Amino acid sequence: MEDMHRIVDAAAAAEDVPMVLALIIHVVGSAYKKEGAAMLLMANGKRVGTLTAGCLEEDLAERAKVVFAKGKAEAVQYDLSSEDDLSWGQGTGCNGVITILLEPITKELRQNLLSFKEKLGEGKSVVRIIRLTDSFEPKGDLYIAEDGAEFGSCDIPFTLQEDRKNPILLKDTEGGPDLFFVHPIFPVPHLYVFGAGEDARPLVSLAARTGFKVFVADWRPALCSPEYFPEAAGWIVGKAEEVLDQITFAKRDFAVIMTHQYEKDRKILAHIKDAPLSYIGVLGPARRTERLLGGRNFPEIIHSPAGLPIGAKGPEEIAVSIVGEMIQTLRSRP
């Protein structure tokens, strides 16, 4: 899961605790994390998210105390290019210059984050645009949801590209001195696992811990249950047609078919092959999947055999290969 999802959840749950949002807005060279990475620093010492492998977090915590006290955002720049043990990089391999914006969670920012959380919960992406001076002093922000809803306080002198998927720092397109940090955030991807066999357990567990919201579907209530899949977000019990009638797929969703029963796999694949999914993984050889599709070649959205070709053996390694392939698809999609 992107850190921003966990940060918003934490900010919503701890409204009375002073908090500072640390956000990477610019990187020159290499870094542990890139633009858009975020961390929440709370006055009670709790932290949510990470920005580096550990070389900056303690200094950021001290700076956050100052931001708590002043109630005013500030930017800090770290040069991690030196590899001696007296430098910030401390030989960790971070060889870039990182600019981090520290923002106190004011009443206004918290309300905007709650509205942002609501939109993500509806399955809609949101772009946050922060207007900055040329010295990185914030002048306001604007949130644009996928459905066109807007909230926030700043104006932007440009039209947002619809295919924007990576955070970026832009110059004022009208030639002014201001900068704009454009930060798209997407809803948590859903994964539907069809089949609650023993080999589905490591897949569900790894996918959930990697950031997918996982739903398990199966006809056996004893297996499709919180006791058997405690890390799943939901359990859908019933025959294939009953289960499929309960699911509305979205274009960012993923599915893996692993019932190990030919007729059930055939019904499920026939139903979802044209759904607006990002990924459909089918266990078993490609020839079997072609048979499931009535002898037709399958489109690129269908991955069979599911998973990256890493020579995986056993349920755990197969789960790694499938989750790796899903992450590859997630990161490369427009």
XYZ file of C-alpha atoms in Angstrom:
334
model
C 0.000 0.000 0.000
C 1.187 3.513 -0.703
C 2.241 5.247 2.500
C -0.328 7.985 1.848
C -3.177 5.526 2.427
C -1.842 4.522 5.842
C -1.006 8.133 6.665
C -4.531 9.346 5.957
C -5.978 6.508 8.040
C -3.663 7.394 10.936
C -4.404 11.129 10.683
C -8.147 10.445 10.708
C -7.868 8.240 13.797
C -5.662 10.599 15.852
C -7.251 14.004 15.433
C -6.070 15.389 18.770
C -2.385 14.524 18.321
C -0.132 17.169 16.707
C 1.197 15.778 13.447
C 3.528 16.746 10.619
C 3.376 15.360 7.089
C 6.811 14.872 5.497
C 6.626 14.640 1.707
C 9.420 14.179 -0.818
C 8.791 16.798 -3.507
C 12.034 16.686 -5.497
C 14.925 14.273 -6.037
C 18.107 14.835 -8.017
C 20.057 11.627 -8.557
C 19.261 8.351 -6.813
C 17.296 7.932 -3.602
C 15.706 5.179 -1.526
C 12.282 6.604 -2.395
C 11.195 9.073 -5.057
C 8.856 12.049 -5.291
C 5.513 11.411 -3.627
C 6.876 9.253 -0.805
C 5.437 10.427 2.501
C 5.766 9.930 6.234
C 3.630 11.089 9.146
C 5.452 12.218 12.294
C 3.294 12.444 15.400
C 4.015 14.328 18.610
C 3.546 11.116 20.615
C 6.540 9.617 18.800
C 4.594 7.417 16.414
C 5.621 7.405 12.755
C 3.760 6.134 9.720
C 5.666 5.454 6.503
C 9.329 5.862 5.598
C 11.321 8.159 3.323
C 14.792 6.611 3.461
C 16.517 3.484 4.721
C 16.780 5.218 8.081
C 19.433 7.866 7.560
C 17.105 10.915 7.750
C 14.196 9.918 9.949
C 15.728 10.977 13.272
C 16.667 14.407 11.937
C 13.203 14.803 10.421
C 11.651 13.963 13.797
C 13.623 16.788 15.403
C 12.689 19.225 12.649
C 9.051 18.182 12.989
C 9.086 19.431 16.580
C 9.951 22.907 15.288
C 7.182 22.718 12.701
C 4.777 21.577 15.460
C 5.695 24.663 17.485
C 5.634 27.214 14.643
C 2.582 25.788 12.914
C 4.174 26.690 9.593
C 5.376 24.449 6.784
C 9.000 24.406 5.738
C 11.165 22.571 3.230
C 14.496 20.948 3.981
C 17.085 19.676 1.530
C 19.440 16.764 2.193
C 22.527 16.044 0.101
C 23.137 12.298 0.315
C 25.721 12.171 -2.445
C 28.764 11.844 -0.181
C 29.555 8.287 0.932
C 31.819 8.970 3.921
C 30.506 8.038 7.359
C 30.274 11.678 8.448
C 27.721 12.535 5.776
C 23.958 12.058 5.598
C 24.349 9.174 3.179
C 26.580 7.208 5.594
C 27.475 4.838 2.817
C 23.897 3.581 2.379
C 23.914 3.994 -1.387
C 21.568 7.017 -1.468
C 23.462 9.303 -3.816
C 20.907 12.002 -4.524
C 19.754 15.376 -3.270
C 16.324 15.140 -1.662
C 13.944 18.020 -0.941
C 11.339 17.240 1.715
C 8.336 19.414 2.565
C 7.264 19.353 6.228
C 3.620 20.395 6.702
C 1.830 20.681 10.046
C -1.528 18.901 9.942
C -3.712 21.959 10.456
C -7.481 21.815 10.764
C -7.778 22.746 7.086
C -5.247 20.167 5.884
C -6.825 17.459 8.004
C -10.266 18.211 6.543
C -8.829 18.055 3.035
C -7.167 14.730 3.829
C -10.482 13.377 5.130
C -12.216 14.430 1.907
C -9.346 12.856 0.002
C -9.798 9.628 2.015
C -13.513 9.615 1.188
C -12.837 9.875 -2.553
C -10.287 7.053 -2.427
C -12.837 4.961 -0.533
C -15.239 5.489 -3.433
C -12.606 4.044 -5.761
C -11.668 7.403 -7.289
C -8.121 8.663 -7.745
C -7.200 12.116 -6.457
C -4.490 14.525 -7.574
C -3.099 16.877 -4.949
C -1.385 19.999 -6.315
C 0.736 22.062 -3.918
C 1.646 25.579 -5.003
C 5.118 26.637 -3.802
C 7.384 29.642 -4.059
C 10.745 29.157 -5.742
C 12.174 28.590 -2.252
C 9.594 25.822 -1.615
C 7.325 27.791 0.714
C 3.739 26.460 0.344
C 1.085 28.880 -0.928
C -1.888 26.532 -0.825
C -3.031 23.271 -2.318
C -5.787 21.942 -4.550
C -7.310 18.458 -4.776
C -8.893 17.217 -8.012
C -10.802 13.932 -7.825
C -11.360 11.550 -10.711
C -15.048 12.503 -10.792
C -14.176 16.185 -11.247
C -14.780 17.249 -7.646
C -12.359 19.885 -6.370
C -11.471 21.099 -2.905
C -8.583 23.089 -1.473
C -7.457 26.678 -1.809
C -4.899 27.250 -4.582
C -5.264 28.157 -8.249
C -3.316 26.401 -10.985
C -2.352 28.058 -14.304
C -2.376 24.840 -16.338
C -4.598 21.965 -17.414
C -3.859 18.676 -15.703
C -2.892 15.823 -18.018
C -5.385 12.993 -17.661
C -2.681 10.341 -17.960
C -0.515 11.780 -15.176
C 0.570 8.866 -12.983
C 3.849 9.947 -11.359
C 4.448 12.819 -8.923
C 6.353 15.703 -10.491
C 7.552 19.209 -9.651
C 6.549 21.711 -12.366
C 7.422 25.329 -13.107
C 4.646 27.889 -13.476
C 3.532 27.502 -17.093
C 2.787 31.237 -17.278
C 6.421 32.078 -16.595
C 5.976 33.070 -12.959
C 8.368 32.142 -10.176
C 6.078 29.595 -8.525
C 6.463 25.827 -8.528
C 3.712 23.193 -8.481
C 4.071 19.734 -6.984
C 1.582 17.438 -8.735
C 0.913 14.291 -6.711
C -1.559 11.689 -8.046
C -2.788 9.132 -5.503
C -4.744 6.051 -6.523
C -7.192 3.879 -4.545
C -5.926 0.682 -2.959
C -6.057 -2.012 -5.671
C -8.491 -4.872 -5.089
C -7.540 -8.487 -5.667
C -10.198 -11.179 -6.079
C -8.911 -14.708 -5.477
C -11.247 -17.387 -6.811
C -10.498 -20.575 -4.909
C -9.843 -21.053 -1.191
C -7.496 -24.018 -1.341
C -4.367 -24.430 0.733
C -2.200 -22.866 -1.991
C -4.303 -19.677 -1.928
C -3.310 -18.898 1.663
C 0.235 -17.603 0.994
C -1.017 -15.630 -2.018
C -3.739 -13.904 -0.006
C -1.360 -13.219 2.878
C 1.466 -11.809 0.732
C -0.864 -9.738 -1.457
C -2.565 -8.233 1.613
C 0.762 -7.352 3.231
C 1.977 -5.886 -0.062
C -0.926 -3.454 -0.196
C -3.768 -5.174 -2.056
C -7.257 -5.308 -0.584
C -7.960 -9.009 -1.007
C -11.304 -10.767 -1.338
C -11.555 -14.568 -1.373
C -14.379 -16.319 -3.233
C -15.209 -20.024 -2.902
C -18.136 -22.401 -2.601
C -16.881 -23.932 0.696
C -17.787 -21.873 3.796
C -15.402 -23.820 6.019
C -12.462 -22.626 3.888
C -13.684 -19.232 2.695
C -13.634 -17.698 6.152
C -11.739 -15.270 8.407
C -10.292 -18.228 10.298
C -8.681 -19.625 7.154
C -7.824 -16.268 5.531
C -7.404 -13.761 8.397
C -5.640 -11.159 6.250
C -8.390 -10.982 3.617
C -10.709 -7.972 3.534
C -13.742 -10.039 2.560
C -15.010 -13.582 2.007
C -17.623 -14.379 -0.659
C -19.230 -17.797 -0.366
C -21.352 -19.432 -3.055
C -21.396 -21.113 -6.443
C -19.450 -19.431 -9.224
C -22.464 -17.667 -10.702
C -23.678 -16.557 -7.250
C -20.279 -15.182 -6.317
C -19.815 -13.344 -9.604
C -23.221 -11.668 -9.259
C -22.004 -10.058 -6.024
C -18.866 -8.475 -7.532
C -18.616 -5.274 -9.554
C -15.144 -5.025 -11.053
C -13.247 -1.782 -11.598
C -10.454 -1.029 -14.037
C -7.821 -1.087 -11.281
C -8.873 -4.502 -9.934
C -6.951 -7.774 -10.154
C -8.174 -11.373 -10.202
C -6.547 -14.778 -9.827
C -8.411 -17.978 -10.713
C -7.223 -20.998 -8.749
C -10.177 -23.274 -7.962
C -8.340 -26.267 -9.519
C -11.665 -27.400 -10.992
C -11.915 -27.098 -14.738
C -15.620 -26.295 -15.009
C -15.529 -23.717 -12.235
C -12.449 -22.069 -13.786
C -14.196 -22.017 -17.165
C -17.316 -20.289 -15.806
C -15.328 -17.705 -13.878
C -12.988 -16.900 -16.767
C -15.875 -16.641 -19.234
C -17.534 -14.107 -16.940
C -14.524 -11.908 -16.133
C -12.425 -12.054 -19.337
C -14.107 -8.915 -20.686
C -14.429 -7.136 -17.324
C -12.548 -3.828 -16.838
C -9.708 -5.459 -14.898
C -5.990 -4.670 -14.859
C -4.919 -8.297 -14.503
C -6.349 -11.803 -14.653
C -4.048 -14.601 -13.514
C -4.951 -18.227 -14.220
C -3.073 -21.079 -12.583
C -1.995 -23.871 -14.876
C -0.340 -24.032 -18.309
C -1.309 -21.735 -21.171
C -2.723 -24.658 -23.144
C -5.269 -25.341 -20.389
C -6.281 -21.673 -20.364
C -6.791 -21.774 -24.143
C -9.125 -24.730 -23.596
C -10.977 -22.752 -20.895
C -11.527 -20.060 -23.532
C -12.804 -22.508 -26.128
C -9.560 -22.777 -28.065
C -9.114 -19.032 -28.550
C -5.900 -17.171 -27.889
C -6.210 -15.101 -24.747
C -5.699 -11.324 -24.554
C -2.757 -9.672 -22.776
C -4.821 -9.003 -19.673
C -4.893 -12.765 -19.005
C -1.650 -14.154 -17.583
C -1.263 -17.905 -17.851
C 0.528 -19.472 -16.223
C 0.059 -16.747 -13.599
C 3.242 -15.279 -12.177
C 6.675 -14.143 -13.285
C 8.902 -16.894 -14.760
C 11.224 -17.272 -11.761
C 11.144 -21.070 -11.605
C 8.809 -20.988 -8.607
C 8.164 -24.233 -6.742
C 5.544 -24.668 -4.051
C 2.711 -22.365 -2.928
C 4.933 -19.759 -1.252
C 7.224 -19.227 -4.243
C 4.276 -19.240 -6.632
C 2.650 -16.550 -4.476
C 5.819 -14.454 -4.756
C 5.824 -14.819 -8.549
C 2.141 -13.870 -8.862
C 2.355 -10.874 -6.523
C 5.511 -9.765 -8.342
C 3.686 -9.902 -11.665
C 0.741 -7.963 -10.243
C 3.047 -5.258 -8.892
C 4.778 -5.077 -12.279
C 1.374 -4.605 -13.912
C 0.337 -2.037 -11.298
C 3.438 0.070 -11.779
C 3.410 -0.034 -15.567
C -0.259 0.702 -16.212
C -1.231 4.103 -17.643
